[in-house]
Amino acid sequence: MGSAMIDVSYQIVLQMTNSEGKRLYKDAGKEIEETEFHAYIGLLILTGVYKSHGEATKSLWNTENGRPVFPSVMPYIPKKPAKYGIKVWTLCDAKTSYAWNMQIYTGKRASGIHGKNQGMRVVLDLTAGLKGNNGICDHFFTSHELAMQLLKV
C-alpha cells in the first residue's frame, strides 16, 4: 500500500504542476514528463541518503572515489558560498514566478563536448515556442548575436 500511495502522490504533484502550466500558458507550455520528475526526486533522495550515513558532502564529488552521478549533474564550485547543488537553467514568469521551462545543467552537451555560446543556447532552448514576450537576464546570457537571433523569432 505504501508504494501505491507514493505513486499516487507523484502523479498528483506532476498533474498539478502540468495543470498550472496549462492554465497559465495555454498550449505554449511544455509538460514535465514523469521520467524527468522521477529523476529529479531520485537525485534529491540520493543526496539525503549519502549525507545521512555520515559521508561528508565534499566526498560525494571526489573524482577518485566519489559518486559518479553527482559531478555529472551537480557541479562543485569551490569559490561559491553554496558549493554543491543541482544547477538548473529556469525560465520563469515575472508575475507568478511559475517555471515555464527548465534545463538541468550537466556541464556538457549530449555529444560530450563543452558547447560554445552556452548562454545563447540556453536562452534559445528555454524560449522556444514563445513569441512577443520580454526577457530579462544577467550578463552571462547577453550577447549581440543572441539579440539578433531573438529578433528573428
Coordinates of N, CA and C in Angstrom, one line a residue:
M1 N 0.8 -1.2 0.0 CA 0.0 0.0 0.0 C 0.9 1.3 0.0
G2 N 2.0 1.2 0.7 CA 2.9 2.4 0.7 C 3.4 2.8 -0.6
S3 N 3.7 1.8 -1.4 CA 4.2 2.1 -2.8 C 3.1 2.8 -3.6
A4 N 1.9 2.3 -3.5 CA 0.8 2.8 -4.3 C 0.5 4.3 -3.8
M5 N 0.6 4.5 -2.5 CA 0.4 5.9 -2.0 C 1.5 6.9 -2.6
I6 N 2.7 6.4 -2.7 CA 3.8 7.2 -3.2 C 3.5 7.5 -4.7
D7 N 3.1 6.4 -5.5 CA 2.8 6.6 -6.9 C 1.7 7.6 -7.1
V8 N 0.7 7.6 -6.2 CA -0.4 8.5 -6.3 C 0.1 9.9 -6.0
S9 N 0.9 10.0 -5.0 CA 1.4 11.4 -4.6 C 2.2 12.0 -5.8
Y10 N 3.1 11.2 -6.4 CA 3.9 11.6 -7.5 C 3.0 12.1 -8.6
Q11 N 2.0 11.3 -8.9 CA 1.1 11.6 -10.0 C 0.3 12.9 -9.7
I12 N -0.1 13.1 -8.5 CA -0.8 14.3 -8.1 C 0.1 15.6 -8.3
V13 N 1.3 15.5 -7.8 CA 2.2 16.6 -7.9 C 2.5 16.9 -9.4
L14 N 2.8 15.9 -10.2 CA 3.1 16.0 -11.6 C 1.8 16.6 -12.3
Q15 N 0.7 16.1 -12.0 CA -0.6 16.5 -12.7 C -0.8 18.0 -12.3
M16 N -0.7 18.4 -11.1 CA -1.0 19.7 -10.7 C 0.0 20.7 -11.3
T17 N 1.3 20.3 -11.3 CA 2.3 21.1 -11.9 C 2.0 21.4 -13.4
N18 N 1.7 20.3 -14.1 CA 1.3 20.5 -15.5 C 0.0 21.2 -15.7
S19 N -0.9 21.0 -14.8 CA -2.2 21.7 -14.9 C -2.0 23.2 -14.8
E20 N -1.2 23.6 -13.8 CA -0.9 25.0 -13.6 C -0.2 25.6 -14.8
G21 N 0.7 24.8 -15.4 CA 1.4 25.3 -16.6 C 0.4 25.6 -17.7
K22 N -0.5 24.6 -17.9 CA -1.6 24.8 -19.0 C -2.5 26.0 -18.7
R23 N -2.8 26.2 -17.4 CA -3.7 27.3 -17.0 C -3.0 28.6 -17.4
L24 N -1.8 28.7 -17.0 CA -1.1 30.0 -17.2 C -0.7 30.2 -18.7
Y25 N -0.3 29.2 -19.3 CA 0.4 29.3 -20.7 C -0.4 28.7 -21.8
K26 N -1.6 28.2 -21.5 CA -2.4 27.5 -22.6 C -1.6 26.4 -23.2
D27 N -1.5 26.4 -24.5 CA -0.8 25.4 -25.3 C 0.7 25.7 -25.5
A28 N 1.2 26.8 -25.0 CA 2.6 27.2 -25.2 C 3.5 26.5 -24.2
G29 N 3.0 26.0 -23.1 CA 3.8 25.4 -22.0 C 4.2 24.0 -22.4
K30 N 5.4 23.6 -21.8 CA 5.9 22.2 -22.0 C 5.6 21.4 -20.8
E31 N 4.9 20.3 -20.9 CA 4.6 19.4 -19.8 C 5.9 18.7 -19.3
I32 N 6.0 18.6 -18.0 CA 7.1 17.9 -17.3 C 6.7 16.4 -17.5
E33 N 7.7 15.6 -18.0 CA 7.4 14.2 -18.2 C 7.7 13.5 -16.8
E34 N 7.1 12.3 -16.7 CA 7.2 11.6 -15.5 C 8.6 11.1 -15.2
T35 N 9.3 10.8 -16.2 CA 10.7 10.3 -16.0 C 11.6 11.5 -15.6
E36 N 11.4 12.7 -16.1 CA 12.1 13.9 -15.6 C 11.9 14.2 -14.2
F37 N 10.6 14.1 -13.8 CA 10.2 14.3 -12.4 C 10.9 13.3 -11.5
H38 N 10.8 12.0 -11.8 CA 11.3 10.9 -11.0 C 12.9 11.1 -10.9
A39 N 13.5 11.5 -12.0 CA 15.0 11.6 -11.9 C 15.4 12.7 -11.0
Y40 N 14.6 13.8 -11.0 CA 14.9 14.9 -10.1 C 14.7 14.5 -8.6
I41 N 13.6 13.9 -8.3 CA 13.3 13.4 -7.0 C 14.3 12.4 -6.5
G42 N 14.7 11.5 -7.4 CA 15.7 10.5 -7.1 C 17.1 11.1 -6.7
L43 N 17.5 12.1 -7.4 CA 18.7 12.8 -7.0 C 18.6 13.5 -5.7
L44 N 17.5 14.1 -5.4 CA 17.3 14.7 -4.1 C 17.4 13.6 -3.0
I45 N 16.7 12.5 -3.2 CA 16.7 11.4 -2.2 C 18.1 10.8 -2.0
L46 N 18.8 10.6 -3.2 CA 20.2 10.0 -3.1 C 21.1 10.9 -2.3
T47 N 21.0 12.2 -2.5 CA 21.8 13.2 -1.8 C 21.6 13.0 -0.3
G48 N 20.3 12.9 0.1 CA 20.0 12.7 1.5 C 20.5 11.4 2.1
V49 N 20.4 10.3 1.3 CA 20.8 9.0 1.8 C 22.3 9.0 2.1
Y50 N 23.1 9.6 1.2 CA 24.6 9.6 1.4 C 24.9 10.5 2.6
K51 N 24.3 11.6 2.7 CA 24.6 12.5 3.8 C 24.1 11.9 5.2
S52 N 23.1 11.1 5.1 CA 22.5 10.5 6.4 C 23.4 9.4 6.9
H53 N 24.3 8.9 6.1 CA 25.2 7.8 6.6 C 26.6 8.4 7.0
G54 N 26.6 9.7 7.2 CA 27.8 10.3 7.8 C 28.9 10.6 6.7
E55 N 28.6 10.3 5.5 CA 29.5 10.6 4.4 C 29.6 12.2 4.2
A56 N 30.8 12.7 4.2 CA 31.0 14.1 4.0 C 30.5 14.5 2.6
T57 N 29.8 15.6 2.6 CA 29.2 16.1 1.3 C 30.3 16.3 0.3
K58 N 31.5 16.8 0.7 CA 32.6 17.0 -0.3 C 33.0 15.7 -0.9
S59 N 33.0 14.6 -0.2 CA 33.5 13.4 -0.7 C 32.6 12.8 -1.8
L60 N 31.3 13.3 -1.9 CA 30.4 12.8 -3.0 C 30.9 13.3 -4.3
W61 N 31.7 14.4 -4.4 CA 32.2 14.9 -5.6 C 33.7 14.5 -5.9
N62 N 34.3 13.7 -5.0 CA 35.7 13.3 -5.2 C 35.8 12.5 -6.5
T63 N 36.7 12.9 -7.3 CA 36.9 12.3 -8.7 C 37.4 10.9 -8.6
E64 N 38.1 10.5 -7.6 CA 38.7 9.2 -7.5 C 37.8 8.2 -6.9
N65 N 37.1 8.5 -5.8 CA 36.2 7.5 -5.1 C 34.9 8.1 -4.8
G66 N 34.5 9.2 -5.4 CA 33.2 9.8 -5.1 C 32.1 9.1 -5.9
R67 N 30.9 9.6 -5.9 CA 29.7 9.1 -6.6 C 29.7 9.7 -7.9
P68 N 29.8 8.9 -9.0 CA 29.8 9.5 -10.4 C 28.6 10.3 -10.7
V69 N 27.5 10.0 -10.2 CA 26.2 10.6 -10.5 C 26.2 12.1 -10.1
F70 N 26.9 12.4 -9.0 CA 26.8 13.8 -8.6 C 27.6 14.8 -9.4
P71 N 28.9 14.6 -9.8 CA 29.6 15.5 -10.6 C 28.9 15.6 -12.0
S72 N 28.3 14.6 -12.5 CA 27.7 14.6 -13.8 C 26.5 15.5 -13.9
V73 N 25.7 15.7 -12.8 CA 24.6 16.6 -12.9 C 24.6 17.7 -11.9
M74 N 25.5 17.7 -10.9 CA 25.6 18.8 -9.9 C 27.0 19.3 -9.8
P75 N 27.3 20.5 -10.3 CA 28.7 21.0 -10.2 C 29.2 21.3 -8.8
Y76 N 30.4 21.1 -8.6 CA 31.1 21.5 -7.4 C 31.9 22.8 -7.7
I77 N 31.5 23.9 -7.1 CA 32.1 25.2 -7.4 C 32.7 25.7 -6.1
P78 N 34.0 25.5 -5.9 CA 34.6 25.8 -4.6 C 34.6 27.2 -4.2
K79 N 34.5 28.2 -5.1 CA 34.6 29.6 -4.7 C 33.2 30.2 -4.4
K80 N 32.1 29.4 -4.6 CA 30.8 29.9 -4.4 C 30.4 29.5 -2.9
P81 N 29.6 30.4 -2.3 CA 29.1 30.1 -0.9 C 28.4 28.7 -0.8
A82 N 27.5 28.5 -1.8 CA 26.8 27.2 -1.9 C 27.6 26.4 -2.9
K83 N 28.5 25.5 -2.4 CA 29.5 24.9 -3.3 C 28.9 23.7 -4.1
Y84 N 27.8 23.1 -3.6 CA 27.3 21.9 -4.3 C 25.8 22.2 -4.6
G85 N 25.4 21.5 -5.6 CA 23.9 21.6 -5.9 C 23.6 21.3 -7.3
I86 N 22.4 21.2 -7.6 CA 21.9 20.9 -9.0 C 21.8 22.3 -9.6
K87 N 22.4 22.5 -10.7 CA 22.3 23.8 -11.4 C 21.2 23.6 -12.5
V88 N 20.2 24.4 -12.4 CA 19.0 24.3 -13.3 C 18.8 25.6 -14.0
W89 N 18.9 25.7 -15.3 CA 18.5 26.9 -16.0 C 17.0 26.9 -16.0
T90 N 16.4 28.0 -15.6 CA 15.0 28.1 -15.5 C 14.4 29.4 -16.1
L91 N 13.4 29.3 -16.9 CA 12.7 30.4 -17.4 C 11.4 30.6 -16.7
C92 N 11.2 31.7 -15.9 CA 10.1 31.9 -15.1 C 9.3 33.1 -15.5
D93 N 8.0 33.0 -15.2 CA 7.1 34.1 -15.4 C 7.4 35.2 -14.4
A94 N 7.6 36.4 -14.8 CA 7.9 37.5 -13.8 C 6.8 37.8 -12.8
K95 N 5.6 37.6 -13.2 CA 4.5 38.0 -12.3 C 4.2 36.9 -11.3
T96 N 4.1 35.6 -11.8 CA 3.7 34.5 -11.0 C 4.9 33.7 -10.4
S97 N 6.1 33.8 -11.0 CA 7.2 33.0 -10.7 C 7.1 31.6 -11.1
Y98 N 6.1 31.3 -11.9 CA 5.9 29.9 -12.4 C 7.0 29.6 -13.4
A99 N 7.6 28.4 -13.2 CA 8.7 27.9 -14.0 C 8.1 27.4 -15.3
W100 N 8.3 28.1 -16.4 CA 7.7 27.8 -17.7 C 8.6 26.7 -18.4
N101 N 9.9 26.7 -18.3 CA 10.7 25.8 -18.9 C 12.0 25.6 -18.1
M102 N 12.6 24.4 -18.0 CA 13.8 24.2 -17.3 C 14.8 23.3 -18.0
Q103 N 16.0 23.4 -17.7 CA 17.1 22.5 -18.2 C 18.0 22.2 -17.1
I104 N 18.3 21.0 -16.9 CA 19.4 20.7 -15.9 C 20.7 20.8 -16.5
Y105 N 21.6 21.5 -15.9 CA 23.0 21.8 -16.4 C 23.8 20.6 -16.1
T106 N 24.4 20.0 -17.1 CA 25.3 18.8 -16.8 C 26.8 19.1 -17.1
G107 N 27.1 20.3 -17.6 CA 28.5 20.6 -17.8 C 28.9 20.4 -19.3
K108 N 28.2 19.5 -20.0 CA 28.5 19.3 -21.4 C 27.2 18.9 -22.1
R109 N 27.3 19.0 -23.4 CA 26.1 18.7 -24.2 C 26.1 17.1 -24.4
A110 N 25.0 16.6 -25.0 CA 24.9 15.2 -25.1 C 26.1 14.6 -25.9
S111 N 26.7 15.4 -26.8 CA 27.8 14.9 -27.6 C 29.1 14.7 -26.7
G112 N 29.0 15.2 -25.5 CA 30.2 15.1 -24.6 C 31.1 16.3 -24.7
I113 N 30.8 17.2 -25.6 CA 31.7 18.4 -25.9 C 31.1 19.6 -25.2
H114 N 32.0 20.4 -24.6 CA 31.5 21.6 -24.0 C 31.1 22.5 -25.1
G115 N 29.9 23.1 -25.0 CA 29.4 24.0 -26.0 C 29.9 25.4 -26.0
K116 N 30.0 26.0 -27.2 CA 30.3 27.4 -27.3 C 29.0 28.2 -27.2
N117 N 29.1 29.4 -26.8 CA 27.9 30.3 -26.6 C 26.8 29.6 -25.8
Q118 N 27.2 29.1 -24.7 CA 26.3 28.3 -23.8 C 25.1 29.2 -23.4
G119 N 25.4 30.5 -23.1 CA 24.3 31.4 -22.6 C 23.3 31.5 -23.7
M120 N 23.7 31.7 -25.0 CA 22.8 31.9 -26.1 C 22.0 30.6 -26.3
R121 N 22.7 29.4 -26.3 CA 22.0 28.2 -26.5 C 20.9 28.0 -25.4
V122 N 21.2 28.3 -24.2 CA 20.2 28.1 -23.1 C 19.0 29.0 -23.3
V123 N 19.2 30.3 -23.6 CA 18.1 31.2 -23.8 C 17.3 30.7 -25.0
L124 N 17.9 30.3 -26.1 CA 17.1 29.9 -27.3 C 16.3 28.6 -27.0
D125 N 16.9 27.7 -26.2 CA 16.2 26.5 -25.9 C 15.0 26.7 -25.0
L126 N 15.3 27.6 -23.9 CA 14.2 27.8 -23.0 C 13.1 28.6 -23.5
T127 N 13.4 29.5 -24.5 CA 12.3 30.4 -25.0 C 11.7 29.8 -26.3
A128 N 12.1 28.6 -26.7 CA 11.5 28.0 -27.9 C 10.0 28.0 -27.7
G129 N 9.2 28.5 -28.7 CA 7.8 28.5 -28.7 C 7.2 29.7 -28.1
L130 N 8.0 30.6 -27.6 CA 7.5 31.9 -27.1 C 7.6 33.0 -28.1
K131 N 6.6 33.8 -28.2 CA 6.6 34.9 -29.2 C 6.0 36.1 -28.5
G132 N 6.6 37.3 -28.8 CA 6.1 38.6 -28.3 C 6.2 38.8 -26.8
N133 N 7.3 38.2 -26.2 CA 7.5 38.3 -24.8 C 8.8 39.1 -24.5
N134 N 8.9 39.7 -23.4 CA 10.1 40.4 -23.0 C 10.9 39.5 -22.1
G135 N 12.2 39.5 -22.2 CA 13.0 38.6 -21.4 C 14.0 39.5 -20.6
I136 N 14.3 39.1 -19.4 CA 15.3 39.7 -18.5 C 16.2 38.7 -18.0
C137 N 17.5 39.0 -18.2 CA 18.6 38.0 -17.8 C 19.8 38.8 -17.4
D138 N 20.8 38.1 -16.8 CA 22.0 38.7 -16.4 C 23.0 38.7 -17.5
H139 N 24.2 39.2 -17.2 CA 25.2 39.4 -18.3 C 25.7 38.1 -18.9
F140 N 25.6 37.0 -18.2 CA 26.0 35.7 -18.8 C 25.2 35.3 -20.0
F141 N 24.0 35.7 -20.1 CA 23.1 35.4 -21.2 C 23.0 36.5 -22.2
T142 N 23.8 37.5 -22.2 CA 23.6 38.7 -23.0 C 24.7 38.7 -24.1
S143 N 24.3 38.8 -25.3 CA 25.3 39.0 -26.4 C 24.5 39.6 -27.6
H144 N 25.3 40.2 -28.5 CA 24.8 40.8 -29.7 C 24.2 39.7 -30.6
E145 N 24.9 38.6 -30.7 CA 24.4 37.5 -31.5 C 23.1 37.0 -31.0
L146 N 22.9 36.8 -29.7 CA 21.7 36.4 -29.2 C 20.5 37.4 -29.5
A147 N 20.8 38.6 -29.3 CA 19.8 39.7 -29.6 C 19.3 39.5 -31.1
M148 N 20.3 39.3 -32.0 CA 19.9 39.2 -33.4 C 19.0 37.9 -33.6
Q149 N 19.4 36.8 -32.9 CA 18.6 35.6 -33.1 C 17.2 35.8 -32.5
L150 N 17.1 36.5 -31.4 CA 15.8 36.7 -30.8 C 14.9 37.6 -31.6
L151 N 15.5 38.5 -32.3 CA 14.7 39.4 -33.2 C 14.1 38.6 -34.4
K152 N 14.8 37.5 -34.8 CA 14.3 36.7 -35.9 C 13.1 35.9 -35.5
V153 N 12.9 35.6 -34.2 CA 11.9 34.7 -33.8 C 10.5 35.4 -33.8

